[in-house]
Short mmCIF file of C-alpha atoms in Angstrom, two decimals:
data_model
loop_
_atom_site.label_atom_id
_atom_site.label_comp_id
_atom_site.label_asym_id
_atom_site.label_seq_id
_atom_site.Cartn_x
_atom_site.Cartn_y
_atom_site.Cartn_z
CA SER A 4 104.23 125.24 121.61
CA THR A 5 104.40 125.20 117.78
CA PHE A 6 108.19 125.36 117.87
CA LEU A 7 108.34 122.59 120.48
CA GLY A 8 106.05 120.42 118.37
CA LYS A 9 108.24 120.86 115.28
CA MET A 10 111.40 120.07 117.21
CA THR A 11 109.74 116.96 118.64
CA SER A 12 108.79 115.83 115.12
CA ALA A 13 112.35 116.36 113.87
CA MET A 14 113.81 114.44 116.82
CA THR A 15 111.38 111.57 116.20
CA GLN A 16 112.54 111.31 112.58
CA LEU A 17 116.18 111.29 113.70
CA LEU A 18 115.50 108.59 116.31
CA ASN A 19 113.68 106.46 113.73
CA LEU A 20 116.65 106.77 111.35
CA ASN A 21 119.11 105.75 114.08
CA ALA A 22 116.89 102.84 115.12
CA LYS A 23 116.91 101.54 111.54
CA ARG A 24 120.73 101.73 111.41
CA PHE A 25 121.11 99.93 114.74
CA SER A 26 118.71 97.19 113.60
CA GLN A 27 120.67 96.62 110.39
CA GLU A 28 123.99 96.52 112.24
CA ALA A 29 122.60 94.09 114.82
CA LYS A 30 121.43 91.78 112.04
CA LEU A 31 124.91 91.78 110.49
CA ARG A 32 126.59 91.07 113.83
CA ARG A 33 124.18 88.20 114.47
CA PHE A 34 124.92 86.72 111.06
CA PHE A 35 128.69 86.89 111.62
CA SER A 36 128.32 85.32 115.06
CA GLU A 37 125.91 82.53 114.14
CA SER A 38 127.84 81.67 110.97
CA HIS A 39 131.26 81.88 112.68
CA ILE A 40 132.56 84.34 110.07
CA PRO A 41 136.24 85.20 110.75
CA GLU A 42 137.16 88.84 111.29
CA GLY A 43 139.24 88.98 108.13
CA LEU A 44 136.16 88.04 106.06
CA ALA A 45 133.72 90.18 108.05
CA GLN A 46 135.72 93.42 107.68
CA PRO A 47 135.23 93.87 103.90
CA VAL A 48 131.50 93.19 104.38
CA TRP A 49 131.36 95.91 107.05
CA ARG A 50 133.17 98.35 104.73
CA LEU A 51 130.69 97.73 101.93
CA PHE A 52 127.79 98.05 104.36
CA ARG A 53 129.03 101.46 105.60
CA GLN A 54 129.61 102.69 102.04
CA GLN A 55 126.11 101.69 100.97
CA GLN A 56 124.61 103.32 104.07
CA ARG A 57 126.28 106.62 103.20
CA ALA A 58 125.21 106.31 99.54
CA ASP A 59 121.59 105.68 100.59
CA GLU A 60 121.64 108.76 102.84
CA ARG A 61 122.95 110.93 100.00
CA GLN A 62 120.21 109.68 97.67
CA GLN A 63 117.44 110.48 100.15
CA ARG A 64 116.46 114.01 99.21
CA VAL A 65 115.46 116.31 102.06
CA GLY A 66 111.98 117.69 101.39
CA LEU A 67 110.71 121.21 101.95
CA ASN A 68 108.09 119.89 104.36
CA GLU A 69 110.89 118.52 106.58
CA ILE A 70 112.55 121.95 106.67
CA CYS A 71 109.21 123.48 107.63
CA ASP A 72 109.16 121.08 110.58
CA LEU A 73 112.49 122.52 111.73
CA VAL A 74 112.00 126.23 110.99
CA SER A 75 108.88 128.35 111.42
CA MET A 76 108.91 130.77 108.45
CA PRO A 77 106.75 133.71 107.37
CA ARG A 78 104.56 133.06 104.34
CA ASP A 79 106.58 135.28 101.96
CA LEU A 80 109.79 133.36 102.69
CA LEU A 81 108.02 130.02 102.33
CA VAL A 82 106.60 131.09 98.94
CA GLN A 83 110.11 132.04 97.72
CA LEU A 84 111.52 128.69 98.87
CA SER A 85 108.67 126.80 97.18
CA ALA A 86 109.36 128.57 93.88
CA GLN A 87 113.06 127.72 94.09
CA VAL A 88 112.45 124.06 94.97
CA PHE A 89 109.59 123.29 92.57
CA GLU A 90 110.23 125.61 89.62
CA GLN A 91 111.95 122.91 87.55
CA CYS A 92 108.98 120.57 87.97
CA ILE A 93 106.49 123.27 86.97
CA PHE A 94 108.48 124.13 83.86
CA GLU A 95 108.23 120.52 82.65
CA LEU A 96 104.48 121.01 82.10
CA PRO A 97 104.37 122.78 78.70
CA ILE A 98 101.28 124.97 79.18
CA LEU A 99 102.52 126.25 82.55
CA ARG A 100 106.04 126.78 81.23
CA LEU A 101 104.56 128.87 78.44
CA ALA A 102 102.35 130.87 80.79
CA PHE A 103 105.24 131.50 83.19
CA ARG A 104 107.45 132.75 80.38
CA PHE A 105 105.06 135.62 79.71
CA ARG A 106 103.69 136.01 83.24
CA PRO A 107 106.66 135.34 85.59
CA GLY A 108 104.61 136.25 88.65
CA LEU A 109 102.65 133.04 88.24
CA VAL A 110 105.59 130.91 89.36
CA ARG A 111 105.48 131.76 93.03
CA GLY A 112 101.71 131.63 93.22
CA VAL A 113 101.41 128.15 91.73
CA CYS A 114 104.52 126.68 93.38
CA SER A 115 103.20 127.70 96.78
CA LYS A 116 100.17 125.45 96.14
CA LEU A 117 102.21 122.29 95.53
CA LYS A 118 102.09 119.62 98.19
CA GLU A 119 105.00 117.19 98.47
CA HIS A 120 104.51 113.58 99.57
CA THR A 121 106.73 110.56 100.19
CA ALA A 122 106.26 107.05 98.80
CA ALA A 123 107.90 103.83 99.96
CA PRO A 124 108.90 101.22 97.37
CA GLY A 125 105.77 99.50 96.09
CA HIS A 126 103.43 102.26 97.26
CA THR A 127 100.55 103.01 94.87
CA VAL A 128 100.22 106.77 94.35
CA PHE A 129 96.99 106.30 92.39
CA ALA A 130 95.11 103.33 90.95
CA SER A 131 93.43 102.74 87.60
CA GLY A 132 89.74 103.61 87.48
CA VAL A 133 89.88 105.99 90.45
CA PHE A 134 88.93 109.65 90.05
CA ALA A 135 92.03 111.84 89.93
CA THR A 136 92.56 114.35 92.73
CA SER A 137 95.67 116.03 91.30
CA ALA A 138 98.27 116.00 88.57
CA VAL A 139 101.45 114.31 89.84
CA CYS A 140 105.12 115.18 89.34
CA VAL A 141 107.93 112.93 90.60
CA THR A 142 110.52 115.00 92.49
CA SER A 143 112.92 112.21 93.48
CA GLY A 144 113.29 108.47 93.04
CA GLN A 145 111.58 106.47 90.32
CA MET A 146 108.06 105.22 89.66
CA ARG A 147 106.29 103.10 87.06
CA TYR A 148 102.98 103.52 85.26
CA GLU A 149 100.97 100.38 84.57
CA ARG A 150 97.76 99.72 82.67
CA ARG A 151 95.57 96.73 83.43
CA ARG A 152 96.37 93.64 81.39
CA CYS A 153 99.15 95.47 79.55
CA LYS A 154 102.53 93.79 79.49
CA THR A 155 104.58 97.00 79.37
CA ALA A 156 105.22 99.17 82.43
CA HIS A 157 106.45 102.71 81.68
CA VAL A 158 109.22 104.14 83.88
CA VAL A 159 108.48 107.59 85.32
CA GLU A 160 111.61 109.55 86.20
CA ARG A 161 112.25 112.73 88.20
CA THR A 162 110.38 115.91 87.02
CA ALA A 163 107.99 113.85 84.85
CA TRP A 164 104.29 114.74 85.09
CA VAL A 165 101.47 112.21 85.17
CA ALA A 166 97.72 112.77 84.71
CA GLU A 167 97.71 116.40 83.59
CA ALA A 168 93.99 115.95 82.81
CA ALA A 169 93.28 116.28 86.55
CA LEU A 170 94.09 120.00 86.26
CA TRP A 171 91.29 120.65 83.80
CA GLY A 172 88.32 118.85 85.35
CA SER A 173 86.87 115.48 86.31
CA TRP A 174 89.09 112.59 85.22
CA LYS A 175 89.41 108.88 85.95
CA HIS A 176 92.90 107.40 85.87
CA LEU A 177 93.60 105.07 82.95
CA GLY A 178 96.47 103.33 84.74
CA SER A 179 98.23 103.00 88.10
CA LEU A 180 101.30 104.87 89.36
CA ILE A 181 103.56 102.83 91.67
CA ALA A 182 106.86 103.72 93.35
CA ASN A 183 109.82 101.58 92.23
CA SER A 184 112.03 103.00 94.97
CA ALA A 185 111.79 105.40 97.88
CA ALA A 186 110.40 108.47 96.13
CA ARG A 187 108.87 111.90 96.54
CA TRP A 188 106.15 113.51 94.47
CA VAL A 189 104.15 116.70 94.39
CA GLY A 190 100.47 116.97 93.62
CA LEU A 191 98.86 119.99 91.95
CA GLU A 192 95.10 120.09 92.38
CA HIS A 193 92.59 121.65 89.98
CA ALA A 194 91.38 124.24 92.51
CA ALA A 195 94.90 125.00 93.77
CA LEU A 196 96.10 125.83 90.24
CA TRP A 197 93.47 128.52 89.82
CA GLU A 198 94.06 129.91 93.29
CA GLY A 199 97.74 130.24 92.42
CA MET A 200 96.88 132.02 89.16
CA GLN A 201 94.68 134.65 90.80
CA GLY A 202 95.71 138.15 89.81
CA HIS A 203 97.23 137.02 86.50
CA GLU A 204 94.09 136.15 84.52
CA ASP A 205 94.24 138.88 81.87
CA ALA A 206 92.65 138.61 78.41
CA ASP A 207 95.71 137.02 76.78
CA MET A 208 96.02 134.42 79.51
CA ARG A 209 92.34 133.51 79.27
CA GLN A 210 92.57 133.17 75.52
CA LEU A 211 95.71 131.04 75.78
CA VAL A 212 94.15 128.62 78.26
CA THR A 213 90.88 128.46 76.32
CA HIS A 214 92.69 127.49 73.08
CA TYR A 215 94.78 124.93 74.94
CA LEU A 216 91.78 123.50 76.76
CA GLU A 217 89.75 123.02 73.58
CA ALA A 218 92.59 121.03 71.98
CA PHE A 219 93.22 119.11 75.21
CA GLU A 220 89.54 118.11 75.40
CA VAL A 221 89.79 116.54 71.96
CA GLU A 222 92.88 114.58 73.01
CA ALA A 223 91.25 113.47 76.27
CA ALA A 224 88.00 112.45 74.59
CA SER A 225 89.91 110.26 72.15
CA GLN A 226 91.12 108.17 75.11
CA MET A 227 87.61 107.32 76.31
CA PRO A 228 86.72 104.54 76.30
CA ILE A 229 90.15 102.89 76.32
CA SER A 230 90.67 99.21 75.61
CA ALA A 231 91.73 97.44 78.80
CA GLY A 232 94.23 95.39 76.82
CA ASP A 233 95.63 98.24 74.73
CA ASP A 234 99.39 97.71 74.54
CA ASP A 235 100.48 99.06 71.18
CA GLY A 236 103.79 100.44 72.45
CA THR A 237 102.75 104.10 72.34
CA VAL A 238 103.17 106.48 75.28
CA PRO A 239 100.01 106.36 77.44
CA PHE A 240 97.89 109.50 77.39
CA GLU A 241 98.43 110.18 81.10
CA LEU A 242 102.22 110.31 80.51
CA LYS A 243 102.17 112.50 77.40
CA VAL A 244 103.76 115.93 77.41
CA GLN A 245 101.45 118.19 75.38
CA SER A 246 104.13 120.44 73.85
CA ALA A 247 102.41 120.77 70.46
CA LEU A 248 99.09 121.77 72.01
CA ALA A 249 100.79 124.47 74.09
CA ASP A 250 102.69 125.75 71.05
CA ASN A 251 99.53 125.93 68.94
CA ALA A 252 97.74 127.82 71.70
CA ALA A 253 100.61 130.31 71.87
CA VAL A 254 100.47 130.93 68.14
CA ALA A 255 96.70 131.42 68.34
CA VAL A 256 97.11 134.32 70.79
CA GLY A 257 100.12 135.82 69.01
CA TRP A 258 102.77 134.62 71.44
CA THR A 259 106.04 133.02 70.34
CA GLY A 260 105.90 129.28 70.95
CA LEU A 261 108.39 127.48 73.15
CA PHE A 262 108.30 124.07 71.50
CA VAL A 263 108.57 122.42 68.12
CA GLY A 264 105.84 121.63 67.01
CA LYS A 265 86.62 114.46 78.38
CA THR A 266 83.73 115.77 78.25
CA GLU A 267 81.95 119.11 77.81
CA SER A 268 81.92 119.61 81.59
CA ILE A 269 85.72 120.04 81.58
CA GLY A 270 85.57 123.06 79.32
CA HIS A 271 82.51 124.49 81.03
CA ARG A 272 84.14 124.28 84.44
CA LEU A 273 87.36 126.01 83.36
CA ARG A 274 85.59 128.76 81.41
CA HIS A 275 83.41 129.41 84.44
CA ARG A 276 86.53 129.87 86.59
CA LEU A 277 88.11 132.23 84.06
CA GLY A 278 84.91 134.29 84.00
#
């Protein structure tokens, strides 16, 4: 019954895609007919339409969740696929890239906890002032980050992380993340990160994360409160890549760095998890 359900879901997606194509083609035919467009003028329009259809299909990335709808896989195989698909995204977050360099086994554990989602153009992934549920990484398409009453919207491209603070404790978003185009994104939750790291929390790892967290808390605290009209041209805190903090933490525990150089409850919660 599980296999039948997955095949039904896949067929539904295919039928929806075909229905969209037929609707677009019918609209074109109606336009040509109602406007009395001669065949010689309609043909180049049809050619461009077909070319753009094929280009759109190529740009629409197939997600791992769609493959899981087609194929029922054992957990070990699914974990390996997750690591292959999401490894690049994970490595764009400096502290995780650093940890994975010295503890390669972490990759599969954390990647298996990532959840991929789709977003239509204009969809709001999260809104300003709402408590964060996960850190977000764009896996395809393009998004924009906006702050209230700020004139500048910041473009968020593929593999970029937003709202890393959600990994370390309670956090309210300082801006909104909105899809500019059809896009995909993965969310990494606070609890899921630590579940994925189970079995790799040795003394060096604990010390690394503790040093990083203490510096991150200072950075996060400096953003609260934030002026609603702040638009000084700097990169918003929720979009910053904390390479220097990760490098300093590595030096503090005697590891070779990879990069050139909110409240007390955040630190308490993480230290409690690390024991």
